[in-house]
GROMACS .gro file of C-alpha atoms in nm:
model
  382
    1MET     CA    1   2.485  -1.431  -0.491
    2GLU     CA    2   2.530  -1.552  -0.827
    3GLU     CA    3   2.489  -1.926  -0.735
    4VAL     CA    4   2.183  -1.864  -0.548
    5ALA     CA    5   2.029  -1.645  -0.840
    6ALA     CA    6   2.122  -1.948  -1.062
    7GLN     CA    7   1.950  -2.136  -0.874
    8GLN     CA    8   1.626  -1.943  -0.882
    9ALA     CA    9   1.635  -1.886  -1.251
   10LEU     CA   10   1.653  -2.245  -1.317
   11ALA     CA   11   1.403  -2.357  -1.064
   12TYR     CA   12   1.175  -2.081  -1.250
   13THR     CA   13   1.228  -2.199  -1.583
   14LYS     CA   14   1.156  -2.550  -1.464
   15LYS     CA   15   0.842  -2.450  -1.279
   16HIS     CA   16   0.744  -2.246  -1.586
   17ASP     CA   17   0.775  -2.545  -1.844
   18ALA     CA   18   0.559  -2.741  -1.606
   19ALA     CA   19   0.276  -2.474  -1.580
   20MET     CA   20   0.311  -2.458  -1.980
   21ASP     CA   21   0.257  -2.818  -2.015
   22ALA     CA   22  -0.038  -2.829  -1.743
   23VAL     CA   23  -0.211  -2.486  -1.968
   24ASN     CA   24  -0.155  -2.705  -2.279
   25GLU     CA   25  -0.382  -3.009  -2.116
   26LEU     CA   26  -0.638  -2.783  -1.989
   27ARG     CA   27  -0.662  -2.597  -2.360
   28LYS     CA   28  -0.747  -2.950  -2.466
   29ALA     CA   29  -0.999  -3.019  -2.223
   30THR     CA   30  -1.172  -2.673  -2.286
   31PRO     CA   31  -1.219  -2.639  -2.650
   32TRP     CA   32  -1.506  -2.357  -2.620
   33SER     CA   33  -1.287  -2.079  -2.437
   34ASP     CA   34  -0.918  -1.958  -2.445
   35VAL     CA   35  -0.696  -2.033  -2.157
   36PRO     CA   36  -0.408  -1.818  -2.161
   37HIS     CA   37  -0.048  -1.931  -2.120
   38PRO     CA   38   0.145  -1.798  -1.794
   39LYS     CA   39   0.372  -1.530  -1.887
   40ARG     CA   40   0.753  -1.622  -1.950
   41TRP     CA   41   1.024  -1.349  -1.751
   42PRO     CA   42   1.374  -1.360  -1.940
   43ALA     CA   43   1.646  -1.540  -1.684
   44ASP     CA   44   1.807  -1.190  -1.652
   45ARG     CA   45   1.487  -1.061  -1.511
   46VAL     CA   46   1.468  -1.334  -1.259
   47ARG     CA   47   1.816  -1.329  -1.182
   48ARG     CA   48   1.790  -0.965  -1.114
   49HIS     CA   49   1.500  -0.994  -0.873
   50TRP     CA   50   1.654  -1.254  -0.667
   51ARG     CA   51   1.973  -1.034  -0.664
   52GLU     CA   52   1.789  -0.776  -0.537
   53ARG     CA   53   1.579  -0.973  -0.284
   54TYR     CA   54   1.899  -1.145  -0.111
   55ALA     CA   55   2.126  -0.793  -0.095
   56SER     CA   56   1.813  -0.645   0.079
   57LEU     CA   57   1.868  -0.916   0.369
   58ALA     CA   58   2.284  -0.943   0.346
   59GLU     CA   59   2.575  -0.807   0.266
   60THR     CA   60   2.779  -0.936  -0.047
   61ILE     CA   61   3.120  -1.004  -0.015
   62GLU     CA   62   3.264  -0.979  -0.364
   63THR     CA   63   3.508  -1.242  -0.510
   64SER     CA   64   3.851  -1.100  -0.628
   65PRO     CA   65   4.013  -1.162  -0.989
   66ALA     CA   66   4.290  -1.344  -0.808
   67ALA     CA   67   4.008  -1.559  -0.648
   68TYR     CA   68   3.862  -1.624  -0.961
   69GLN     CA   69   4.194  -1.741  -1.159
   70MET     CA   70   4.266  -1.977  -0.842
   71ALA     CA   71   3.939  -2.129  -0.851
   72MET     CA   72   3.964  -2.191  -1.242
   73PHE     CA   73   4.314  -2.351  -1.169
   74ARG     CA   74   4.205  -2.581  -0.901
   75GLU     CA   75   3.906  -2.686  -1.145
   76ALA     CA   76   4.175  -2.775  -1.391
   77ASN     CA   77   4.417  -2.941  -1.200
   78LEU     CA   78   4.126  -3.142  -0.968
   79ILE     CA   79   4.232  -2.944  -0.644
   80ALA     CA   80   3.987  -2.954  -0.381
   81PRO     CA   81   3.709  -2.865  -0.341
   82CYS     CA   82   3.692  -2.917  -0.704
   83LYS     CA   83   3.675  -3.278  -0.850
   84THR     CA   84   3.533  -3.489  -1.140
   85VAL     CA   85   3.196  -3.593  -1.218
   86ASN     CA   86   3.034  -3.870  -1.456
   87SER     CA   87   3.317  -4.124  -1.427
   88GLY     CA   88   3.569  -3.901  -1.458
   89ARG     CA   89   3.500  -3.727  -1.777
   90HIS     CA   90   3.412  -3.390  -1.647
   91LYS     CA   91   3.587  -3.154  -1.400
   92VAL     CA   92   3.372  -2.921  -1.159
   93GLY     CA   93   3.428  -2.726  -0.853
   94ALA     CA   94   3.526  -2.365  -0.985
   95ARG     CA   95   3.234  -2.207  -0.840
   96ASP     CA   96   3.270  -2.372  -0.529
   97ALA     CA   97   3.667  -2.293  -0.522
   98ALA     CA   98   3.574  -1.960  -0.560
   99ILE     CA   99   3.317  -1.952  -0.281
  100TRP     CA  100   3.537  -2.107  -0.034
  101LEU     CA  101   3.861  -1.871  -0.118
  102THR     CA  102   3.667  -1.579  -0.098
  103ALA     CA  103   3.570  -1.643   0.298
  104ILE     CA  104   3.950  -1.710   0.308
  105GLU     CA  105   4.070  -1.388   0.138
  106TYR     CA  106   3.791  -1.213   0.334
  107ALA     CA  107   3.937  -1.408   0.694
  108ARG     CA  108   4.277  -1.273   0.610
  109ALA     CA  109   4.197  -0.908   0.529
  110ASN     CA  110   3.977  -0.879   0.863
  111PRO     CA  111   4.194  -0.996   1.149
  112THR     CA  112   3.965  -0.892   1.389
  113GLU     CA  113   3.661  -1.079   1.256
  114THR     CA  114   3.577  -1.446   1.327
  115VAL     CA  115   3.418  -1.599   1.007
  116TYR     CA  116   3.172  -1.878   1.020
  117PHE     CA  117   3.101  -2.050   0.665
  118VAL     CA  118   2.754  -2.201   0.597
  119SER     CA  119   2.725  -2.489   0.356
  120ASN     CA  120   2.579  -2.823   0.365
  121ASN     CA  121   2.753  -2.948   0.076
  122THR     CA  122   2.988  -3.166   0.316
  123GLU     CA  123   3.109  -3.382   0.050
  124ASP     CA  124   3.319  -3.085  -0.115
  125PHE     CA  125   3.364  -2.841   0.194
  126GLY     CA  126   3.394  -3.118   0.488
  127ASP     CA  127   3.177  -3.132   0.790
  128GLY     CA  128   3.330  -2.853   0.998
  129MET     CA  129   3.585  -3.112   1.182
  130SER     CA  130   3.817  -3.205   0.921
  131PHE     CA  131   3.905  -3.045   0.566
  132PRO     CA  132   4.021  -3.213   0.245
  133GLU     CA  133   4.382  -3.161   0.160
  134PRO     CA  134   4.472  -2.838   0.050
  135MET     CA  135   4.192  -2.703   0.216
  136ASP     CA  136   4.367  -2.744   0.519
  137ARG     CA  137   4.641  -2.525   0.427
  138ASP     CA  138   4.400  -2.239   0.309
  139LEU     CA  139   4.313  -2.250   0.699
  140ALA     CA  140   4.686  -2.199   0.825
  141GLY     CA  141   4.695  -1.885   1.039
  142LEU     CA  142   4.301  -1.881   1.084
  143GLU     CA  143   4.249  -2.123   1.370
  144GLY     CA  144   4.028  -2.031   1.627
  145ARG     CA  145   3.864  -1.795   1.378
  146PHE     CA  146   3.751  -1.980   1.099
  147PHE     CA  147   3.470  -2.245   1.142
  148LEU     CA  148   3.200  -2.410   0.922
  149PHE     CA  149   2.854  -2.492   0.994
  150THR     CA  150   2.650  -2.743   0.797
  151SER     CA  151   2.286  -2.562   0.829
  152LEU     CA  152   2.150  -2.267   0.969
  153ASP     CA  153   2.053  -2.427   1.254
  154GLY     CA  154   2.407  -2.409   1.379
  155VAL     CA  155   2.456  -2.086   1.348
  156LEU     CA  156   2.107  -2.031   1.550
  157GLY     CA  157   2.269  -2.259   1.801
  158LYS     CA  158   2.586  -2.058   1.805
  159PHE     CA  159   2.440  -1.722   1.849
  160ALA     CA  160   2.069  -1.693   1.907
  161THR     CA  161   1.895  -1.799   2.223
  162GLU     CA  162   1.515  -1.891   2.188
  163LEU     CA  163   1.295  -1.669   2.400
  164GLU     CA  164   0.890  -1.663   2.463
  165ALA     CA  165   0.709  -1.419   2.285
  166SER     CA  166   0.321  -1.328   2.239
  167ALA     CA  167   0.161  -1.077   2.033
  168ALA     CA  168   0.174  -0.809   2.298
  169ASP     CA  169   0.552  -0.778   2.280
  170VAL     CA  170   0.530  -0.658   1.922
  171GLU     CA  171   0.226  -0.478   1.868
  172ALA     CA  172   0.345  -0.170   2.002
  173LEU     CA  173   0.662  -0.197   1.748
  174LEU     CA  174   0.413  -0.246   1.472
  175ASP     CA  175   0.156  -0.001   1.520
  176THR     CA  176   0.356   0.304   1.461
  177GLU     CA  177   0.380   0.576   1.186
  178GLU     CA  178   0.716   0.411   1.043
  179SER     CA  179   0.584   0.087   1.033
  180ARG     CA  180   0.293   0.175   0.861
  181LEU     CA  181   0.476   0.378   0.611
  182THR     CA  182   0.696   0.073   0.571
  183VAL     CA  183   0.418  -0.169   0.481
  184THR     CA  184   0.277   0.060   0.247
  185GLN     CA  185   0.577   0.106   0.050
  186ALA     CA  186   0.614  -0.264   0.058
  187ALA     CA  187   0.286  -0.308  -0.086
  188TRP     CA  188   0.370  -0.062  -0.366
  189ALA     CA  189   0.725  -0.267  -0.455
  190THR     CA  190   0.472  -0.581  -0.485
  191SER     CA  191   0.229  -0.400  -0.715
  192GLN     CA  192   0.356  -0.581  -1.053
  193ARG     CA  193   0.292  -0.898  -0.916
  194TYR     CA  194  -0.074  -0.841  -0.871
  195THR     CA  195  -0.217  -0.744  -1.232
  196VAL     CA  196  -0.560  -0.877  -1.091
  197LEU     CA  197  -0.671  -0.810  -0.760
  198HIS     CA  198  -0.989  -0.850  -0.524
  199GLY     CA  199  -1.063  -0.605  -0.296
  200SER     CA  200  -1.384  -0.444  -0.090
  201LYS     CA  201  -1.585  -0.111  -0.205
  202LEU     CA  202  -1.671   0.019   0.111
  203LEU     CA  203  -2.032   0.122   0.087
  204GLY     CA  204  -2.085   0.205   0.466
  205GLU     CA  205  -1.984   0.096   0.825
  206SER     CA  206  -2.364  -0.074   0.838
  207ASP     CA  207  -2.334  -0.216   0.520
  208GLU     CA  208  -2.169  -0.524   0.354
  209PRO     CA  209  -1.889  -0.479   0.150
  210ARG     CA  210  -1.881  -0.524  -0.222
  211THR     CA  211  -1.605  -0.758  -0.368
  212VAL     CA  212  -1.456  -0.565  -0.659
  213THR     CA  213  -1.194  -0.677  -0.905
  214LEU     CA  214  -0.921  -0.446  -0.979
  215ARG     CA  215  -0.724  -0.499  -1.313
  216ARG     CA  216  -0.466  -0.213  -1.233
  217ARG     CA  217  -0.176  -0.165  -1.034
  218TRP     CA  218  -0.219  -0.225  -0.652
  219GLY     CA  219  -0.124   0.133  -0.472
  220PRO     CA  220  -0.283   0.138  -0.122
  221THR     CA  221  -0.179   0.446   0.062
  222ALA     CA  222  -0.293   0.386   0.405
  223VAL     CA  223  -0.234   0.103   0.621
  224ALA     CA  224  -0.380  -0.008   0.997
  225LEU     CA  225  -0.256  -0.276   1.217
  226ASP     CA  226  -0.483  -0.557   1.230
  227LYS     CA  227  -0.374  -0.844   1.441
  228VAL     CA  228  -0.039  -1.068   1.504
  229LEU     CA  229  -0.124  -1.417   1.410
  230GLU     CA  230   0.176  -1.564   1.521
  231VAL     CA  231   0.507  -1.429   1.704
  232SER     CA  232   0.889  -1.605   1.762
  233ALA     CA  233   1.191  -1.435   1.937
  234ARG     CA  234   1.535  -1.503   1.947
  235GLU     CA  235   1.832  -1.316   2.115
  236VAL     CA  236   2.123  -1.227   1.929
  237ALA     CA  237   2.434  -1.038   2.045
  238GLY     CA  238   2.227  -0.888   2.367
  239HIS     CA  239   1.932  -0.781   2.109
  240LYS     CA  240   1.581  -0.909   2.065
  241TRP     CA  241   1.445  -1.031   1.735
  242TYR     CA  242   1.112  -1.073   1.673
  243THR     CA  243   0.958  -1.230   1.354
  244ALA     CA  244   0.599  -1.202   1.318
  245SER     CA  245   0.284  -1.312   1.081
  246VAL     CA  246   0.083  -0.968   1.083
  247ARG     CA  247  -0.240  -0.897   0.918
  248TRP     CA  248  -0.305  -0.534   0.801
  249LEU     CA  249  -0.598  -0.364   0.637
  250LEU     CA  250  -0.514  -0.153   0.356
  251ALA     CA  251  -0.702   0.125   0.178
  252GLU     CA  252  -0.657   0.291  -0.175
  253ASP     CA  253  -0.863   0.577  -0.318
  254GLU     CA  254  -1.141   0.414  -0.566
  255SER     CA  255  -0.998   0.631  -0.852
  256PRO     CA  256  -0.633   0.567  -0.962
  257TRP     CA  257  -0.665   0.916  -1.122
  258GLY     CA  258  -0.819   1.165  -0.855
  259TYR     CA  259  -0.860   1.186  -0.522
  260THR     CA  260  -1.257   1.130  -0.425
  261GLY     CA  261  -1.184   0.972  -0.054
  262GLU     CA  262  -1.391   0.664  -0.153
  263ARG     CA  263  -1.225   0.360  -0.017
  264VAL     CA  264  -1.128   0.029  -0.188
  265ALA     CA  265  -0.999  -0.205   0.099
  266TYR     CA  266  -0.790  -0.544   0.115
  267ALA     CA  267  -0.649  -0.747   0.412
  268TRP     CA  268  -0.278  -0.835   0.371
  269GLU     CA  269  -0.075  -1.095   0.564
  270THR     CA  270   0.298  -1.047   0.587
  271ARG     CA  271   0.619  -1.202   0.760
  272VAL     CA  272   0.818  -0.943   0.908
  273LEU     CA  273   1.131  -0.889   1.105
  274LEU     CA  274   1.207  -0.598   1.391
  275SER     CA  275   1.389  -0.544   1.684
  276PRO     CA  276   1.294  -0.341   1.996
  277THR     CA  277   1.693  -0.263   2.081
  278ALA     CA  278   1.932  -0.306   1.775
  279SER     CA  279   2.048   0.033   1.632
  280ASP     CA  280   1.838  -0.067   1.272
  281LYS     CA  281   1.518  -0.098   1.474
  282GLY     CA  282   1.303  -0.060   1.143
  283LEU     CA  283   1.054  -0.334   1.029
  284THR     CA  284   1.147  -0.551   0.741
  285VAL     CA  285   0.870  -0.708   0.569
  286LEU     CA  286   1.033  -1.069   0.451
  287ASP     CA  287   0.728  -1.204   0.265
  288SER     CA  288   0.372  -1.176   0.205
  289LYS     CA  289   0.022  -1.325   0.048
  290ARG     CA  290  -0.177  -1.219  -0.217
  291PRO     CA  291  -0.403  -0.921  -0.104
  292SER     CA  292  -0.764  -1.029  -0.016
  293PRO     CA  293  -1.127  -0.859   0.026
  294VAL     CA  294  -1.216  -0.737   0.404
  295SER     CA  295  -1.526  -0.858   0.616
  296ARG     CA  296  -1.795  -0.631   0.739
  297GLU     CA  297  -1.654  -0.677   1.080
  298ASP     CA  298  -1.310  -0.525   0.925
  299ILE     CA  299  -1.487  -0.204   0.824
  300PRO     CA  300  -1.448   0.035   1.150
  301ASN     CA  301  -1.076  -0.090   1.168
  302VAL     CA  302  -1.001   0.027   0.774
  303PRO     CA  303  -0.784   0.373   0.780
  304PRO     CA  304  -0.894   0.654   0.581
  305VAL     CA  305  -0.729   0.682   0.221
  306THR     CA  306  -0.412   0.951   0.233
  307GLU     CA  307  -0.297   1.101  -0.087
  308GLU     CA  308   0.020   1.024  -0.267
  309GLY     CA  309   0.152   1.364  -0.231
  310GLU     CA  310   0.127   1.307   0.162
  311LEU     CA  311   0.325   0.965   0.119
  312VAL     CA  312   0.600   1.124  -0.103
  313LEU     CA  313   0.702   1.343   0.206
  314LEU     CA  314   0.637   1.110   0.454
  315GLY     CA  315   0.869   0.889   0.278
  316ALA     CA  316   1.122   1.139   0.293
  317ALA     CA  317   1.081   1.222   0.661
  318LYS     CA  318   1.109   0.881   0.710
  319ARG     CA  319   1.451   0.803   0.543
  320SER     CA  320   1.563   1.138   0.731
  321GLY     CA  321   1.493   0.967   1.060
  322LEU     CA  322   1.235   1.229   1.180
  323LEU     CA  323   0.915   1.071   1.075
  324ASP     CA  324   0.821   1.087   1.510
  325SER     CA  325   1.033   1.374   1.613
  326THR     CA  326   0.737   1.605   1.693
  327PRO     CA  327   0.370   1.501   1.672
  328GLU     CA  328   0.304   1.818   1.414
  329PHE     CA  329   0.521   1.672   1.159
  330ARG     CA  330   0.272   1.473   1.004
  331PRO     CA  331  -0.036   1.693   0.991
  332LEU     CA  332   0.204   1.964   0.876
  333LEU     CA  333   0.320   1.730   0.606
  334ARG     CA  334  -0.041   1.686   0.485
  335ARG     CA  335  -0.114   2.071   0.473
  336LEU     CA  336   0.202   2.088   0.254
  337ALA     CA  337   0.144   1.793   0.019
  338ARG     CA  338  -0.202   1.949  -0.066
  339GLN     CA  339  -0.091   2.326  -0.108
  340ALA     CA  340   0.215   2.274  -0.291
  341THR     CA  341   0.271   2.209  -0.673
  342ASP     CA  342   0.601   2.088  -0.674
  343LEU     CA  343   0.723   1.856  -0.397
  344ALA     CA  344   1.068   1.803  -0.482
  345PRO     CA  345   1.213   2.144  -0.266
  346LEU     CA  346   1.042   1.990   0.023
  347GLU     CA  347   1.194   1.635  -0.038
  348ALA     CA  348   1.538   1.781  -0.073
  349ALA     CA  349   1.478   1.999   0.227
  350LEU     CA  350   1.388   1.675   0.443
  351ALA     CA  351   1.681   1.483   0.261
  352ARG     CA  352   1.951   1.746   0.438
  353MET     CA  353   1.791   1.675   0.763
  354ASP     CA  354   1.902   1.368   0.975
  355SER     CA  355   1.802   1.201   1.301
  356THR     CA  356   2.084   1.390   1.491
  357THR     CA  357   1.910   1.732   1.445
  358PRO     CA  358   1.661   1.783   1.794
  359GLY     CA  359   1.298   1.743   1.675
  360ARG     CA  360   1.191   2.098   1.781
  361GLU     CA  361   1.479   2.238   1.564
  362ALA     CA  362   1.418   2.027   1.275
  363TYR     CA  363   1.070   2.107   1.251
  364GLU     CA  364   1.166   2.489   1.285
  365ARG     CA  365   1.409   2.470   1.005
  366PHE     CA  366   1.153   2.267   0.781
  367ILE     CA  367   0.917   2.509   0.890
  368GLU     CA  368   1.125   2.793   0.707
  369THR     CA  369   1.231   2.585   0.399
  370ALA     CA  370   0.815   2.550   0.355
  371ARG     CA  371   0.768   2.931   0.364
  372GLU     CA  372   1.044   2.933   0.129
  373VAL     CA  373   0.878   2.680  -0.123
  374GLN     CA  374   0.544   2.845  -0.089
  375ALA     CA  375   0.656   3.156  -0.151
  376LYS     CA  376   0.831   3.112  -0.474
  377GLU     CA  377   0.531   2.902  -0.565
  378ASN     CA  378   0.295   3.218  -0.493
  379GLY     CA  379   0.584   3.460  -0.739
  380ASN     CA  380   0.695   3.632  -0.424
  381GLU     CA  381   1.034   3.677  -0.277
  382ALA     CA  382   1.132   3.449   0.031
   0.00000   0.00000   0.00000
C-alpha cells in the first residue's frame, strides 16, 4: 500500500512540476492576462487519496514488526531480494523484502489458503519458476499453495473465464434504486475535483438547453441511466462480473440554498463493476470522466431533482439493505424527509435494521419509529 501510494505521490509531483513549467512559458506568451498556476497539493494529501482509493478495492495486509526488522537485516546483509545499485555503492531492497516477507507470513498464518503473489519485478522476486536463495527456503512447507505471477494477466488466466456480454446483460442491474443512489453518492465524492463545471439549465422540453457555468461544488441529487456504452464480462469462482462504461443523466436544483424544482442537468460517463450473483452485488464506480452539458434529445430522460433530506434517508436505507424491501419505502422516506426537522432519529432507526428483517416487518417497525419522531417534534408524547 505504501509503495503504490508513494509512486502516485512522486508521479504527481513530477507532473505538477511539468505543468508549472508549461504555465510559466504560457505566461510569457500571454503578457496581457494572468494565467493562474495549478494548485499544488501536499504529498500527504496525495498519498491519503490513493490509500483510500486502493483500500476501497482491496484488503490491505499489514506488515508485522518482525517482517520490518528482518527486511532491514536483509538489506544490511544483501540477502535476497535485497541487492546493491550504483556499482555497489548503495544497498536497496528493504521494501521489497518487507512485501515478500508479509506474503510469506500470511501464507504461514493461513494454512488453508493458497497465496498468489503478483509482481513483474522478476529481477528481485524471480519468474515464478525458481526463486533466489534464500527466498527458496522462505517457501519451505508452502509448496503447492504459494505461487508467483509476473502480471495480472496470469491472475485472470488462472481464475477468470472471459464471457460474451452485451448491454442488455447489465441494463436491468444498473437501472435500480440502489445503483442510482450509489452513482449519486459517487458524484458527491468527486465534487472536490470539479471547482468549475458546465451543465445545462433546462428551460422546457421543446427548448434548447442553455449551457451554464457553475463555480460551486457539484451536488446532483437525481440520476437516470442513459445508455451502456461498452461492457465486458468474466466468470470468477462461479460468479459473473461485469465491467461497463455507462452514461448517466444527473440533475440538481438550480439553487444550492433552497429547493426550487428548477433543474441543472449533466451527462456523466463512468466505468463500473457489478455482479448479478456474488454476495456483494453492489455497484462499484471505478472511474469517471468530467461531467458535461446535455443535449435537447436528453431532456425527456433527465430525472426530476430530489431533495437532499430524502437522499440522506435513502442512503441510510441502502446501508441497512432495506431500500428495495417494499415499494412503499421510497415515498415514505420522501414524505418524512420533507416533514421532519431532525433526520438523525430516522437515520438511527434505519441503522438498527438490517437486510435479514423481512420487508413488511421492517416497514412496519420503521413506521412506528417515524410516528414517535413526529410526535416528539410536535411536542406530544409518543
